[in-house]
PDB file of C-alpha atoms in Angstrom:
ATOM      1  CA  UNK L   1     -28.462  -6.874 -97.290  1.00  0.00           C
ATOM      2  CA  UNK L   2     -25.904  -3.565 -97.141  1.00  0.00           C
ATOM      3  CA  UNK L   3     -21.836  -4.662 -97.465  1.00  0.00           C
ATOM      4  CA  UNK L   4     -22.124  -2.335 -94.791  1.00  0.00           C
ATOM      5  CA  UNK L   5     -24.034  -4.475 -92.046  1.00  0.00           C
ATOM      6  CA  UNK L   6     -21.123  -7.032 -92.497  1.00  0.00           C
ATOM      7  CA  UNK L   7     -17.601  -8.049 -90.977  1.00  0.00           C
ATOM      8  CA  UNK L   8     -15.254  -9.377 -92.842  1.00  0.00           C
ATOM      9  CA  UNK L   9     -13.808 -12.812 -90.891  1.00  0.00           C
ATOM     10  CA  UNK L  10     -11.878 -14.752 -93.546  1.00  0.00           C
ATOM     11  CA  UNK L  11     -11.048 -15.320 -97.154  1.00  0.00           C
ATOM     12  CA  UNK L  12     -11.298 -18.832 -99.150  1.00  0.00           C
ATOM     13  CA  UNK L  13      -7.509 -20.037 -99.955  1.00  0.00           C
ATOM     14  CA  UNK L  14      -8.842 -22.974-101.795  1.00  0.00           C
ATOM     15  CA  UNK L  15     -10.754 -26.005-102.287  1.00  0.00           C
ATOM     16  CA  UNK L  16     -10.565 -29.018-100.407  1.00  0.00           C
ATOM     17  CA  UNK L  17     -11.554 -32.924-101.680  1.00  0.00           C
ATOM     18  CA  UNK L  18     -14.484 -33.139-104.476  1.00  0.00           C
ATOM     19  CA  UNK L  19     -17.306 -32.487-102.504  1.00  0.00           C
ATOM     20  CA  UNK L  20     -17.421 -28.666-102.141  1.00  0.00           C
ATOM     21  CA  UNK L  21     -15.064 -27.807 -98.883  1.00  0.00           C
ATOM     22  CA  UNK L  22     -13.610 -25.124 -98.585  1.00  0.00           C
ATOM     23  CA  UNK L  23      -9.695 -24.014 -96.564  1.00  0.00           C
ATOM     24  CA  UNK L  24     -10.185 -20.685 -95.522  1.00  0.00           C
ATOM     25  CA  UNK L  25      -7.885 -17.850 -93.293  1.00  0.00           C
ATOM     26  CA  UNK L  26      -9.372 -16.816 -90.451  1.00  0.00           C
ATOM     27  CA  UNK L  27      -8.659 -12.976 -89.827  1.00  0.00           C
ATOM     28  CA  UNK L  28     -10.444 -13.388 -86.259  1.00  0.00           C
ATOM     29  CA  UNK L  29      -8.138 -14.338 -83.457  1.00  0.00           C
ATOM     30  CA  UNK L  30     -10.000 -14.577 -80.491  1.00  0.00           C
ATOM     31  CA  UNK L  31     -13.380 -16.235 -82.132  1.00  0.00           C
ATOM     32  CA  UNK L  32     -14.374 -19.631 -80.663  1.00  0.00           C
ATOM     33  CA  UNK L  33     -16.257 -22.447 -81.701  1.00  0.00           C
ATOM     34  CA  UNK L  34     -18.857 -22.638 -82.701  1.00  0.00           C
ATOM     35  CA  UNK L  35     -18.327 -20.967 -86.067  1.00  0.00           C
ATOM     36  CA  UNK L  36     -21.409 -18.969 -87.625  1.00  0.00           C
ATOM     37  CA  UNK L  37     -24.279 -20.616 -89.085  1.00  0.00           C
ATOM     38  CA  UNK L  38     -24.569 -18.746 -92.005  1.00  0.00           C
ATOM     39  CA  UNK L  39     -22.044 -16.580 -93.442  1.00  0.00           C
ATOM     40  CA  UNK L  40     -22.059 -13.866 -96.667  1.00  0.00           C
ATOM     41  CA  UNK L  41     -19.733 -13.682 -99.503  1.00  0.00           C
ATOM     42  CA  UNK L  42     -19.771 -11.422-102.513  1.00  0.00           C
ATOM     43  CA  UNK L  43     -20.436 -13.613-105.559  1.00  0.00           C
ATOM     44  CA  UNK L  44     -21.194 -11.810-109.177  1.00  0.00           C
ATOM     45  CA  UNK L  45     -21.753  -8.418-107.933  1.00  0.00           C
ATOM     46  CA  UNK L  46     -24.254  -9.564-105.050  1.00  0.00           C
ATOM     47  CA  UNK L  47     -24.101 -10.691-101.977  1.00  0.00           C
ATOM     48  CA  UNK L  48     -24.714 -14.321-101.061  1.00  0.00           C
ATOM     49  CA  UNK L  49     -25.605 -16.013 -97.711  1.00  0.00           C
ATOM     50  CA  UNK L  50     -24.727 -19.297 -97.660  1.00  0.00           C
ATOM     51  CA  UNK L  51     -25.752 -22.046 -94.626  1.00  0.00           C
ATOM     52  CA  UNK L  52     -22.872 -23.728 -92.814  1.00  0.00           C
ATOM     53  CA  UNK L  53     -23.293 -27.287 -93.120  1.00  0.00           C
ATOM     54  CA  UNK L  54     -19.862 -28.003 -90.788  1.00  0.00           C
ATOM     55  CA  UNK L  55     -16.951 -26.672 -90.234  1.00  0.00           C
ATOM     56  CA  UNK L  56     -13.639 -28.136 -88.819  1.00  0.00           C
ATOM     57  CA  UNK L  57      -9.931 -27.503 -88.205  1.00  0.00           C
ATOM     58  CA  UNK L  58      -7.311 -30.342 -89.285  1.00  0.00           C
ATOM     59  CA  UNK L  59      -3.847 -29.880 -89.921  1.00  0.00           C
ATOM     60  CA  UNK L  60      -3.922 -26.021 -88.596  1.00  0.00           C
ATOM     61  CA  UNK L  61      -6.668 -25.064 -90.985  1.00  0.00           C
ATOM     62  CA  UNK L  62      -9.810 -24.617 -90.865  1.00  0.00           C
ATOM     63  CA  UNK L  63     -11.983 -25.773 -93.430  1.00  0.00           C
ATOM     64  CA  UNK L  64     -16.082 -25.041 -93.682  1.00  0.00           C
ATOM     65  CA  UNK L  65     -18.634 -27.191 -96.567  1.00  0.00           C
ATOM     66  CA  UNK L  66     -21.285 -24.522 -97.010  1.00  0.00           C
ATOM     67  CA  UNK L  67     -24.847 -25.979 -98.206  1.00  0.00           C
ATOM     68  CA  UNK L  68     -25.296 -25.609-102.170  1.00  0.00           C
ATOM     69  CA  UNK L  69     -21.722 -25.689-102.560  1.00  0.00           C
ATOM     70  CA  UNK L  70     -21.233 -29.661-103.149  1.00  0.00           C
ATOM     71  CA  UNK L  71     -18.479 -30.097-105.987  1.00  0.00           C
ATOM     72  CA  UNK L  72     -14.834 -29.111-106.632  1.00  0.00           C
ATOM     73  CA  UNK L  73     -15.458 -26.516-109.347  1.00  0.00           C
ATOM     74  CA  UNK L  74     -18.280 -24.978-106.822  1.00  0.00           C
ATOM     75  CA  UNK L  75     -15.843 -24.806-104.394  1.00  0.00           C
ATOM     76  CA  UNK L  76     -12.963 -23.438-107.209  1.00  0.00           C
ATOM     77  CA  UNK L  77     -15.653 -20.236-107.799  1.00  0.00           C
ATOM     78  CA  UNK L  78     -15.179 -19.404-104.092  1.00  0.00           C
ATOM     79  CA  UNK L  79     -11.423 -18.713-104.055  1.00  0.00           C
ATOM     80  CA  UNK L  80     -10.162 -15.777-103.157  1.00  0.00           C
ATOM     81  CA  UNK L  81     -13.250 -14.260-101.954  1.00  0.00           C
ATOM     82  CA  UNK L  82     -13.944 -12.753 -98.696  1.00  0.00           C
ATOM     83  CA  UNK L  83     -15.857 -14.378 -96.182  1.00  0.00           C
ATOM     84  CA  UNK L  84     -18.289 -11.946 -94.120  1.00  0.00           C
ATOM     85  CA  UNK L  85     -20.326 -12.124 -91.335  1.00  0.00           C
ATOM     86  CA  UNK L  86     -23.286  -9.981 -89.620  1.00  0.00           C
ATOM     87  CA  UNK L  87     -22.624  -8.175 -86.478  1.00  0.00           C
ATOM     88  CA  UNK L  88     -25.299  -9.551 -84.526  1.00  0.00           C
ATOM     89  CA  UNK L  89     -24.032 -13.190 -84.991  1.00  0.00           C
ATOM     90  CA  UNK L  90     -20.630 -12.654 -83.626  1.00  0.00           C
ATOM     91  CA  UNK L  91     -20.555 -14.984 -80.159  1.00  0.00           C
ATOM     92  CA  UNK L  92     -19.947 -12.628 -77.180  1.00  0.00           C
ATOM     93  CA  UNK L  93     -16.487 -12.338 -75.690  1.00  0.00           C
ATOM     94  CA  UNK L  94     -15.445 -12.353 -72.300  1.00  0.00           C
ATOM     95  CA  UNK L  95     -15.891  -8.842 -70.250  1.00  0.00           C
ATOM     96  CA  UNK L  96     -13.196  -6.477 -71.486  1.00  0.00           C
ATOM     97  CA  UNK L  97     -12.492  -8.443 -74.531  1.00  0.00           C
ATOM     98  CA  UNK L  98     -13.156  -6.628 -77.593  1.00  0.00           C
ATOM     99  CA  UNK L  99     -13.273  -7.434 -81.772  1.00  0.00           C
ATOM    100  CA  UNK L 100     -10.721  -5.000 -83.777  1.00  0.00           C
ATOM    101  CA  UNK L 101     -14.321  -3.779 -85.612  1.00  0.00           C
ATOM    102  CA  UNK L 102     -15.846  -2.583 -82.458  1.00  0.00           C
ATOM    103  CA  UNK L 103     -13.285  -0.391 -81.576  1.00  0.00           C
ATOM    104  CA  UNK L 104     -12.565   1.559 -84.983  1.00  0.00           C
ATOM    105  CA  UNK L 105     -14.321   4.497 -85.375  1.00  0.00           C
ATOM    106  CA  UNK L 106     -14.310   5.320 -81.607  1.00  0.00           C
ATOM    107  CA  UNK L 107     -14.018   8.777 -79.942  1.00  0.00           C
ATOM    108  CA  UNK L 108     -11.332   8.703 -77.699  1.00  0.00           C
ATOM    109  CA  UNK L 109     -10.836  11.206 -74.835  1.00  0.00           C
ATOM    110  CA  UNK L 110      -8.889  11.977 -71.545  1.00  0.00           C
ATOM    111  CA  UNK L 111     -10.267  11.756 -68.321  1.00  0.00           C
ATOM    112  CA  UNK L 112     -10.821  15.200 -68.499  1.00  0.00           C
ATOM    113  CA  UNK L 113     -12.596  15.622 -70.934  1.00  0.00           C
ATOM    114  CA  UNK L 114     -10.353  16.698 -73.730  1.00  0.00           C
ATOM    115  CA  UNK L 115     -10.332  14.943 -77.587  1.00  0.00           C
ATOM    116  CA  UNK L 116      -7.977  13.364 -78.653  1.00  0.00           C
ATOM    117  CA  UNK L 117      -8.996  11.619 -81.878  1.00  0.00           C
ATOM    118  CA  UNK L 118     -10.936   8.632 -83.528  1.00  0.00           C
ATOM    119  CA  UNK L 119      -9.219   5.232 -83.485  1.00  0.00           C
ATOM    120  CA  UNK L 120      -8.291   4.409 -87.440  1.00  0.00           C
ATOM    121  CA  UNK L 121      -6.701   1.325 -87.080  1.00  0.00           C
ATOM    122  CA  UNK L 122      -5.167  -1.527 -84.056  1.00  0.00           C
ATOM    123  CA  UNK L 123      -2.125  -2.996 -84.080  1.00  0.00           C
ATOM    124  CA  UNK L 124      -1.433  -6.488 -82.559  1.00  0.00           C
ATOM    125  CA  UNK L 125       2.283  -7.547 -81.344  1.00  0.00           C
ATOM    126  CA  UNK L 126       2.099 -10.546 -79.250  1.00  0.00           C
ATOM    127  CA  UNK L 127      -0.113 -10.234 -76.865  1.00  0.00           C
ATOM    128  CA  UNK L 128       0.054  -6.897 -77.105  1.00  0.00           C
ATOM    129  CA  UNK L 129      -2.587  -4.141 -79.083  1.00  0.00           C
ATOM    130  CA  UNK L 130      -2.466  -0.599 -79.961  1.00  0.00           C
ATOM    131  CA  UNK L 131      -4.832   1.840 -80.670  1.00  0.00           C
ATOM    132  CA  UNK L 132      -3.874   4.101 -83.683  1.00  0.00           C
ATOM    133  CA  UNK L 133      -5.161   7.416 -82.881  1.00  0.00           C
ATOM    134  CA  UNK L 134      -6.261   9.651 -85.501  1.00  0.00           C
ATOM    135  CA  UNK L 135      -5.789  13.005 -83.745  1.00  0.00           C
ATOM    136  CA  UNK L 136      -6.672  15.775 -86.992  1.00  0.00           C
ATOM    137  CA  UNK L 137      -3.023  16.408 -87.464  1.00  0.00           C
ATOM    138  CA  UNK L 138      -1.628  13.464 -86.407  1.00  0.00           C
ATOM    139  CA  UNK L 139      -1.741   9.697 -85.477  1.00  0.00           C
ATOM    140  CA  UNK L 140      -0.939   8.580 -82.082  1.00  0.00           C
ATOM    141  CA  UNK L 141      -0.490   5.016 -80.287  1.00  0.00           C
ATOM    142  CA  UNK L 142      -2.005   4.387 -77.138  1.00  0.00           C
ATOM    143  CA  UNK L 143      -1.452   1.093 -75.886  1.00  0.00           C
ATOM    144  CA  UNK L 144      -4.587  -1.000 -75.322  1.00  0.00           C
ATOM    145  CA  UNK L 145      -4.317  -1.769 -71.915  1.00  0.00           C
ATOM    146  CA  UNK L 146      -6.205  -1.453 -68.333  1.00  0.00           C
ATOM    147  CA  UNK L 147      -3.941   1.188 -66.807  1.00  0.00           C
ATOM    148  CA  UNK L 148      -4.645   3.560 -69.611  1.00  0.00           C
ATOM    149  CA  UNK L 149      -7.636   2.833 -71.225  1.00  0.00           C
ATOM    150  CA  UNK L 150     -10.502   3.784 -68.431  1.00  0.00           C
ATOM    151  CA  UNK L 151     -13.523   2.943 -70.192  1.00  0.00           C
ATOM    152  CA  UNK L 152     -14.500   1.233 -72.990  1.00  0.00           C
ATOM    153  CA  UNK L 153     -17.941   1.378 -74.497  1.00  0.00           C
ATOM    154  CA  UNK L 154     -18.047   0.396 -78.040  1.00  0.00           C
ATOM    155  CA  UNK L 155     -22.021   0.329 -77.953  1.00  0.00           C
ATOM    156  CA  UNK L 156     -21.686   4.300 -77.617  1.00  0.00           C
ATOM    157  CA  UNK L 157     -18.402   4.445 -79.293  1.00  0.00           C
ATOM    158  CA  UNK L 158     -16.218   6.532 -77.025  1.00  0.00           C
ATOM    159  CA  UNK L 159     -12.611   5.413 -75.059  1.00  0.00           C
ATOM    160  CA  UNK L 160     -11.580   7.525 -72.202  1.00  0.00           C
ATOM    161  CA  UNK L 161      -7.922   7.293 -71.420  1.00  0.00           C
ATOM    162  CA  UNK L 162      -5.474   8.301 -68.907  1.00  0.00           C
ATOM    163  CA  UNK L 163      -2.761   9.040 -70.551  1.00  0.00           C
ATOM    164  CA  UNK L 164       0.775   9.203 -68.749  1.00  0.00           C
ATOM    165  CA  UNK L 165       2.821  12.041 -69.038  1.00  0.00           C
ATOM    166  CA  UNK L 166       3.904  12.705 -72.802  1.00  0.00           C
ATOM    167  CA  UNK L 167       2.314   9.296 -73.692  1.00  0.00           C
ATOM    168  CA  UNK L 168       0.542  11.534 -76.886  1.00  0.00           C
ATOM    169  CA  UNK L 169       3.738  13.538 -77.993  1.00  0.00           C
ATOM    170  CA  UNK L 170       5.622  10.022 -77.833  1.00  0.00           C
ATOM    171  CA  UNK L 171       3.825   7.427 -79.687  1.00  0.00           C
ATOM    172  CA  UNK L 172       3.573   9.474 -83.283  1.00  0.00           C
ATOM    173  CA  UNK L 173       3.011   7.465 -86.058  1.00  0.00           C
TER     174      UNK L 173
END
């Protein structure tokens, strides 16, 4: 499998107990249970899939015991590493509700047709997101919200906004 068909989603902190669990940081903010039945992670130059046997939060973490991975010095080889999934296993979200990785790369444009850039990067505040707008010269923020952004089809990357007045010339980065 290409690195490039895969998301990264977390990253092992550390072991957990003797029999191969694993605490992990969840980079995905809006996923839901249940978690992914199999996930990837690089392992001596290759990537590995591994089946997830179960998977649970306690204490504010959340903590997954992948099959094959059954003692504490299995578990130790796992640290640090980043935990990826595929694309096509991601659980749908709610119409209008987006993951960060479907909406880098986009083509953003004005009602009217005119380009304004390719979205580089979203920032989060609250409840809040931006999109960071690579415009050739520039970046700009739009904010990510209803009002502004018209459309949204991440299948055909492309955003079409309606900017207000100045909105581009404001928000440089």
């Amino acid at each position: 499998m290409k690195k490039v068909d895969l998301i990264s989603i977390g990253r092992v902190i550390r072991s957990e107990g003797k029999n191969g669990t694993l605490k992990i940081k969840l980079y995905l903010k809006n996923l839901r249970e249940p978690f992914f039945k199999k996930i990837f992670i690089l392992r001596e130059g290759e990537v590995r899939e591994y089946e997830v046997e179960d998977c649970y939060l306690a204490r504010n973490s959340l903590f997954l015991k992948l099959k094959g991975v059954n003692s504490l010095g299995e578990a130790e080889a796992l640290r640090g590493r980043e935990i990826k999934a595929r694309v096509e296993d991601f659980p749908s979200l709610e119409e209008g509700t987006y993951y960060d990785f479907e909406l880098l790369g986009c083509q953003v444009e004005t009602t009217l047709g005119k380009p304004v850039g390719e979205v580089v990067e979203l920032i989060t505040i609250g409840e809040s997101s931006l999109l960071v707008v690579d415009t050739g010269t520039r970046k700009v923020e739009v904010p990510l919200v209803e009002a502004i952004c018209k459309k949204i089809d991440p299948s055909a990357k492309k955003i079409v906004i309606d900017p207000p007045e100045g909105l581009l010339e404001l928000n440089e980065v």
